[in-house]
mmCIF file of C-alpha atoms in Angstrom:
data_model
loop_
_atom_site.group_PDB
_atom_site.id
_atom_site.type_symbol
_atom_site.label_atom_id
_atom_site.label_comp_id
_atom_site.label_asym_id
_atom_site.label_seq_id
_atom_site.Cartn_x
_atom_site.Cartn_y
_atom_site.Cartn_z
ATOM 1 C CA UNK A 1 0.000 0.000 0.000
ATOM 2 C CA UNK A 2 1.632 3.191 -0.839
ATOM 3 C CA UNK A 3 2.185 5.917 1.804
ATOM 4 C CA UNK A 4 3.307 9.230 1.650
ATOM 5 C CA UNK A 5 4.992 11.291 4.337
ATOM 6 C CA UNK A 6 6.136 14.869 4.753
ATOM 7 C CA UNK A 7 8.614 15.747 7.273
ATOM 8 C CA UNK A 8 8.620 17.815 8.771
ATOM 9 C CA UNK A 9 4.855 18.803 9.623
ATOM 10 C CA UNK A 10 5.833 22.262 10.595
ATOM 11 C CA UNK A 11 8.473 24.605 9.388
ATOM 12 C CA UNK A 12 8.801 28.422 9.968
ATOM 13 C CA UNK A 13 11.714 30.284 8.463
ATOM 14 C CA UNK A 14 12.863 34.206 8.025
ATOM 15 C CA UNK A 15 11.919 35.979 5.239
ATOM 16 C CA UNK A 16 14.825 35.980 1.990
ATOM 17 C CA UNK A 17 15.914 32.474 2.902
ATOM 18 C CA UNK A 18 15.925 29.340 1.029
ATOM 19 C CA UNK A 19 14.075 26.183 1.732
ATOM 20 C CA UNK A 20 13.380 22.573 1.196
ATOM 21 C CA UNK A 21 10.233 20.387 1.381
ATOM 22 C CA UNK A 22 10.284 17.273 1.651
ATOM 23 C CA UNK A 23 8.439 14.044 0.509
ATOM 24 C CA UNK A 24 8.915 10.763 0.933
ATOM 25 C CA UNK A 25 6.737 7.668 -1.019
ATOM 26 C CA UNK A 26 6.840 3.785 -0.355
ATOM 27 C CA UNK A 27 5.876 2.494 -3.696
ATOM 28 C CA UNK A 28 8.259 3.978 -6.065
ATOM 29 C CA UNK A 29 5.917 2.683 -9.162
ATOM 30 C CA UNK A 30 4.599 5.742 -9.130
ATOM 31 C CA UNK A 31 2.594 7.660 -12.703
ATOM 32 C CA UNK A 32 3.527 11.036 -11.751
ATOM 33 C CA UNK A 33 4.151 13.491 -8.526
ATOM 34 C CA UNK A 34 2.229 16.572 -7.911
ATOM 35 C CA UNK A 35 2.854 19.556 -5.455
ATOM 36 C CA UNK A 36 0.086 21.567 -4.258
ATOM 37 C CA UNK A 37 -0.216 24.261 -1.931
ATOM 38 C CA UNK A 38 -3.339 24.979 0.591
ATOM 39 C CA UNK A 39 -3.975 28.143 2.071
ATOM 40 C CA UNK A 40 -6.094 28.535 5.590
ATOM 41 C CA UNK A 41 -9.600 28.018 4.663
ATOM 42 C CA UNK A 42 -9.315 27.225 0.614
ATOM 43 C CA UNK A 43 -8.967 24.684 -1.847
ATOM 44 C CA UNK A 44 -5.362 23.424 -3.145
ATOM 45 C CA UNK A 45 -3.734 24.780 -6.185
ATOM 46 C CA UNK A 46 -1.394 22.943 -8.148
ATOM 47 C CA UNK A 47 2.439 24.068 -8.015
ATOM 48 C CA UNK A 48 4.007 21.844 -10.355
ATOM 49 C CA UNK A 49 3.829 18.438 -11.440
ATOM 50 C CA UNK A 50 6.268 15.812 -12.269
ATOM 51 C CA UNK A 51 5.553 12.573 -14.613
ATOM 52 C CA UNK A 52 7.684 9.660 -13.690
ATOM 53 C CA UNK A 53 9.964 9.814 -16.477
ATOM 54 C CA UNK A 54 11.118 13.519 -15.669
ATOM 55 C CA UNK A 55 13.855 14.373 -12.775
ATOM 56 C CA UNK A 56 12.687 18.123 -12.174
ATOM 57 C CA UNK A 57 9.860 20.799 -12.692
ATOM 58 C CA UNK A 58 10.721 24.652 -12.222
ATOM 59 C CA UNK A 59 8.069 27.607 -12.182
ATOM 60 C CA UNK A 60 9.761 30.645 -10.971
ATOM 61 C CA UNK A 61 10.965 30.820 -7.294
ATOM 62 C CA UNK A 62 9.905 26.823 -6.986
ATOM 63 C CA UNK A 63 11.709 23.815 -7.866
ATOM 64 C CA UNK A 64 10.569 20.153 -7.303
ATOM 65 C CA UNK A 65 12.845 17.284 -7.576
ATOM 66 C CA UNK A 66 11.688 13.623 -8.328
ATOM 67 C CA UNK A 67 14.236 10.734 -6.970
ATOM 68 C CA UNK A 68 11.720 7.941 -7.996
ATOM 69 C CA UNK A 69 14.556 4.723 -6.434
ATOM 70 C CA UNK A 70 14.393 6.218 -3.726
ATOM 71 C CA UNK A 71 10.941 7.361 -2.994
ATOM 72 C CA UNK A 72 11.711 10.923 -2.503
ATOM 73 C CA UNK A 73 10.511 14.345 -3.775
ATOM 74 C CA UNK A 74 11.569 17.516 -2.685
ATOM 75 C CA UNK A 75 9.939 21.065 -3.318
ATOM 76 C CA UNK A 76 12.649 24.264 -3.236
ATOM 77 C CA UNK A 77 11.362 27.713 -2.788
ATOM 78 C CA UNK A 78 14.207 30.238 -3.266
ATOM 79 C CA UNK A 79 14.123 33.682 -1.820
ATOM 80 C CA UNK A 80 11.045 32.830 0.321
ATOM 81 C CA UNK A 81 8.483 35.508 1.119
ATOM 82 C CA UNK A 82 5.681 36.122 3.780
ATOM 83 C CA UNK A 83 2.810 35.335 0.649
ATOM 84 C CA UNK A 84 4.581 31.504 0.792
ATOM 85 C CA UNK A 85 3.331 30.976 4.112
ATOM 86 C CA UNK A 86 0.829 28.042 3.618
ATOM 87 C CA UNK A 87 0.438 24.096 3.536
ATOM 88 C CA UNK A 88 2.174 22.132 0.866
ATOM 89 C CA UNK A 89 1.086 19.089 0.052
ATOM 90 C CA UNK A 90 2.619 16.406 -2.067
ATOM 91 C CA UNK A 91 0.671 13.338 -4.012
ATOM 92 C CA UNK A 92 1.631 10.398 -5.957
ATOM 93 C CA UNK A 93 -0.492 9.156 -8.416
ATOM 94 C CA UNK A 94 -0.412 5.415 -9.509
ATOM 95 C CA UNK A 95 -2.730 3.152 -11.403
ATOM 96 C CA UNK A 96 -5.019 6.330 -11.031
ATOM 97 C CA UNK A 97 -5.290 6.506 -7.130
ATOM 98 C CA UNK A 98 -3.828 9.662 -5.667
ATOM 99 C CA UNK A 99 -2.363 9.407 -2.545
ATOM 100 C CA UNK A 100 -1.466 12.480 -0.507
ATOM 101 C CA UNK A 101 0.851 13.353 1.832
ATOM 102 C CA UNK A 102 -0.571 15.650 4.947
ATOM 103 C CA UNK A 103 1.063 18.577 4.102
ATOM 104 C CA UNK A 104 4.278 20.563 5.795
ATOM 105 C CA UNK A 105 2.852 23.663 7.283
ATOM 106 C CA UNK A 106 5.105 26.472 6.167
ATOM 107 C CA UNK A 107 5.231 29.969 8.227
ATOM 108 C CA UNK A 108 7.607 32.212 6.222
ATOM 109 C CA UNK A 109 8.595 35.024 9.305
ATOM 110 C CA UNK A 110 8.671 38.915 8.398
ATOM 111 C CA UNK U 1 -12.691 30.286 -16.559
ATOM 112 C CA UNK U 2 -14.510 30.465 -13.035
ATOM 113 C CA UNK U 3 -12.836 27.760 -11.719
ATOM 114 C CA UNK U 4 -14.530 24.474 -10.299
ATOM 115 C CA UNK U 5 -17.705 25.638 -8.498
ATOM 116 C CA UNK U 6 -19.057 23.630 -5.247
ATOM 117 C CA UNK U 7 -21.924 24.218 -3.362
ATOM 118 C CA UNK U 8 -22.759 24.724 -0.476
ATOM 119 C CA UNK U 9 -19.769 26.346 0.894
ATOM 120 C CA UNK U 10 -21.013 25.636 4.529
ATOM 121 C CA UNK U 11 -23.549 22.963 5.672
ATOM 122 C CA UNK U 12 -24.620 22.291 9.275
ATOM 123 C CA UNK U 13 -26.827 19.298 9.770
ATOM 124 C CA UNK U 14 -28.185 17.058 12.471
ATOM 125 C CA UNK U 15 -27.011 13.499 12.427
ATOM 126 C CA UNK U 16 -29.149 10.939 10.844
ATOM 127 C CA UNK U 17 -30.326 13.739 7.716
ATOM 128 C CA UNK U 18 -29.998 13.152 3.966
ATOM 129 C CA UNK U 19 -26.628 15.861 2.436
ATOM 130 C CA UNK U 20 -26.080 16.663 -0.768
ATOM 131 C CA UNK U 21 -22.793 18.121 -1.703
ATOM 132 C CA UNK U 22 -22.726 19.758 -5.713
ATOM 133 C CA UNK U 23 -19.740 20.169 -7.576
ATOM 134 C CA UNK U 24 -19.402 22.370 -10.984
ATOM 135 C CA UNK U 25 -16.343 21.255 -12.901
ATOM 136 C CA UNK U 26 -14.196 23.294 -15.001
ATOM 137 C CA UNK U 27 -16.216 23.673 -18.415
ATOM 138 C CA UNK U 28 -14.062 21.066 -21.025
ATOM 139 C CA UNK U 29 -13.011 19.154 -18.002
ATOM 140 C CA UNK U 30 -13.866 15.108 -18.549
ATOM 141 C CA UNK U 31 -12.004 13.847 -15.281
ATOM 142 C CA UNK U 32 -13.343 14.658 -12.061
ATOM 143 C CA UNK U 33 -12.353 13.900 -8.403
ATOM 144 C CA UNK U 34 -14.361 13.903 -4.759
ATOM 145 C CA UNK U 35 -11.460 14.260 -1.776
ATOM 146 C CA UNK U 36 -12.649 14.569 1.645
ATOM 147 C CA UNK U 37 -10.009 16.077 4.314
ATOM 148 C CA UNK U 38 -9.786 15.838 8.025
ATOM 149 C CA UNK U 39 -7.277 16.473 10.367
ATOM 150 C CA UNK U 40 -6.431 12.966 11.461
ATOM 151 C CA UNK U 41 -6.548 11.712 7.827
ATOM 152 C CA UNK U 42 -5.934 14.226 5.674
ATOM 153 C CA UNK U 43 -6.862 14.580 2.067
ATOM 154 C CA UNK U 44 -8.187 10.915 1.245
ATOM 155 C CA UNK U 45 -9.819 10.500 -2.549
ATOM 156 C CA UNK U 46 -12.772 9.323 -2.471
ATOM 157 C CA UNK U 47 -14.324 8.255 -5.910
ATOM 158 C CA UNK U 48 -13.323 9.904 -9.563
ATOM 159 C CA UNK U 49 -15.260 10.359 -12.662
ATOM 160 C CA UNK U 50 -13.759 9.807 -16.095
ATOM 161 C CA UNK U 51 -16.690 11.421 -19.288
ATOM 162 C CA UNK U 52 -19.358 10.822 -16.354
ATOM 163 C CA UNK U 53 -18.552 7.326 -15.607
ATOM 164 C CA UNK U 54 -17.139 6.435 -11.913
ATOM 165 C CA UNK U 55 -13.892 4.366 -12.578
ATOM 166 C CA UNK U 56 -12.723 4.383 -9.120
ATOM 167 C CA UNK U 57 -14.794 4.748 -6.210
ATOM 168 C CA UNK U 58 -12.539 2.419 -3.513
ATOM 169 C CA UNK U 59 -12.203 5.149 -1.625
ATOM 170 C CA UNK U 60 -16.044 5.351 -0.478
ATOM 171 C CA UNK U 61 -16.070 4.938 2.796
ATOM 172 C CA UNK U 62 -19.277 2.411 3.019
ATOM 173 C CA UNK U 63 -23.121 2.877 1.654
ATOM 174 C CA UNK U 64 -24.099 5.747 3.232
ATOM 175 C CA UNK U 65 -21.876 7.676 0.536
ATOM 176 C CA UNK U 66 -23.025 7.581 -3.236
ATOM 177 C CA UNK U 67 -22.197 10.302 -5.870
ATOM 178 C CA UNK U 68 -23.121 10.937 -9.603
ATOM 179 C CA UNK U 69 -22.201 12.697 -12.517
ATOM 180 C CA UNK U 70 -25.391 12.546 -14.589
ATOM 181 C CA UNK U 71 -23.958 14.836 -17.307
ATOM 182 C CA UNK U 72 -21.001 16.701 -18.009
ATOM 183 C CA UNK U 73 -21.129 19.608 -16.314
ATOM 184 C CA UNK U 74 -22.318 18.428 -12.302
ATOM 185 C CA UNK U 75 -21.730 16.182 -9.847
ATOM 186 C CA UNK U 76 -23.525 15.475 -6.668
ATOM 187 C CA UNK U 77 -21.805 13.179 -3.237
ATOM 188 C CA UNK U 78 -24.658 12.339 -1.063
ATOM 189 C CA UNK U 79 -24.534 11.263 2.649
ATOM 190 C CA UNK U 80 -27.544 9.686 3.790
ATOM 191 C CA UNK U 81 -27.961 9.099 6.592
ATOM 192 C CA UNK U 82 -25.041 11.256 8.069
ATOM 193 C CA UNK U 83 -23.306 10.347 11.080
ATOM 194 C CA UNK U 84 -21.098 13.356 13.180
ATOM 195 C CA UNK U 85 -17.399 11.490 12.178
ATOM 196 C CA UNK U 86 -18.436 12.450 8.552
ATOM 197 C CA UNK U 87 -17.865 16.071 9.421
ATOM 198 C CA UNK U 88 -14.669 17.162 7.412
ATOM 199 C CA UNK U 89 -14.072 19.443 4.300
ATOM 200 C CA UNK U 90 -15.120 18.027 1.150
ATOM 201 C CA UNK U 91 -13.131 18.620 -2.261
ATOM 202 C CA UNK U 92 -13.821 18.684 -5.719
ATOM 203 C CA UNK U 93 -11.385 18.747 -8.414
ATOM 204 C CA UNK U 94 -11.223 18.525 -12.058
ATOM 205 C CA UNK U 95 -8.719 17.875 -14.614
ATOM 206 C CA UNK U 96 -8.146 17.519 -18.598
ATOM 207 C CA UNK U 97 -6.317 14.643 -19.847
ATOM 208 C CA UNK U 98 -3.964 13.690 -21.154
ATOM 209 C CA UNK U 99 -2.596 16.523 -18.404
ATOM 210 C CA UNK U 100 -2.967 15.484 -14.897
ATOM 211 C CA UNK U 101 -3.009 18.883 -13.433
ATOM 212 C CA UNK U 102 -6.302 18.703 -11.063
ATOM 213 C CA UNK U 103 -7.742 21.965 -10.187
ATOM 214 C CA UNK U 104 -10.199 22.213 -6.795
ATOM 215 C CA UNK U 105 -12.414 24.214 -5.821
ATOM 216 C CA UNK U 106 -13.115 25.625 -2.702
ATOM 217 C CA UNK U 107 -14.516 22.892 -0.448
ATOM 218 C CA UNK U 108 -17.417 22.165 1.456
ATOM 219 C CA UNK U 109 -17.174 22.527 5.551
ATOM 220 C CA UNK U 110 -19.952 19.761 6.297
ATOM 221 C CA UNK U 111 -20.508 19.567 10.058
ATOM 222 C CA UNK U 112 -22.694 17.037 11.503
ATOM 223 C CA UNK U 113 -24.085 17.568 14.702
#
């Protein structure tokens, strides 16, 4: 059964720094890997997505990485700002089930 | 493009009542997904819709839940009867293969009392 964990649940960081998400996924037979972000109260938007054959995404300040041997995704944000502060959530998508991680709350400090 | 439309945004309901949740998708969109999140659980899938048929709906939880697509453009997840653990946020999403970019909308808060 495939799991998918983000550590850490928590992270708050100054403002201008650089940062790493992570995600970690059991089954690495995975379709693709999507990052989403949640903000208090509202629905998820997509960040970037990653099909199994590719090894990175980039979309401005973000970069997500896709490791599939080892199970492991990771989301950069460079140059992080207070308007990052939210949940980010990873999911895996195989055979058509999406499985999702529970998010690493993110609090980007003034 | 307004986006994938759900409705209600709030519902409060006593437990043992009929709930119907309503979900608009994105107009073009022939994939689309019912989530339900909760803090202990998180964002689980619970059934998806590929041109209005239900390919996947493992993720039910049991009977009580049932959900439709009866034409392109709306969906419907019914609870009947509720019980108060189904309280959570519930999530519609929609995508356009062959891209697997889902977009949500903005949830449902069901409470069950």
């Amino acid at each position: 059964k495939q799991e998918v964990t983000q550590i850490p649940a928590a992270l708050s960081v100054p403002e201008g720094e650089n940062l790493v998400l992570n995600c970690s996924f059991t089954d690495s037979a995975i379709y693709n890997l999507q990052w989403f972000r949640q903000d208090p109260g509202k629905g998820l938007t997509s960040l970037l997505l990653i099909q199994s054959s590719q090894r990175e995404q980039t979309s401005g300040r973000l970069n997500a990485s896709l490791d599939k041997s080892s199970g492991r995704s990771t989301l950069y944000i460079a140059a992080s700002q207070p308007g990052d502060s939210a949940t980010y959530l990873c999911a895996v998508n195989k055979d058509d089930k999406i499985i999702f991680g529970k998010g690493t709350r993110l609090h980007i400090l003034p | 493009d307004a986006g994938v439309i759900q409705s209600p945004r709030h519902e409060v309901t006593e437990m043992g009542q009929e709930v119907t949740l309503r979900c608009k998708p994105i107009s073009g969109h022939n994939s689309l997904f019912w989530y339900r999140q909760t803090m202990m659980r998180g964002l689980e899938l619970l059934i998806y819709f590929n041109n209005n048929v239900p390919i996947d709906d493992s993720g039910m939880p049991e009977d009580r839940f049932s959900a439709k697509m009866p034409n392109a453009s709306f969906s419907t997840l019914k609870i009947q009867p509720s019980e108060p653990r189904d309280s959570a946020v519930y999530f519609c999403a929609s995508s356009l293969p062959p891209s697997d970019t889902q977009y949500f909308g903005p949830g449902t808060r069901l409470t069950v009392l």
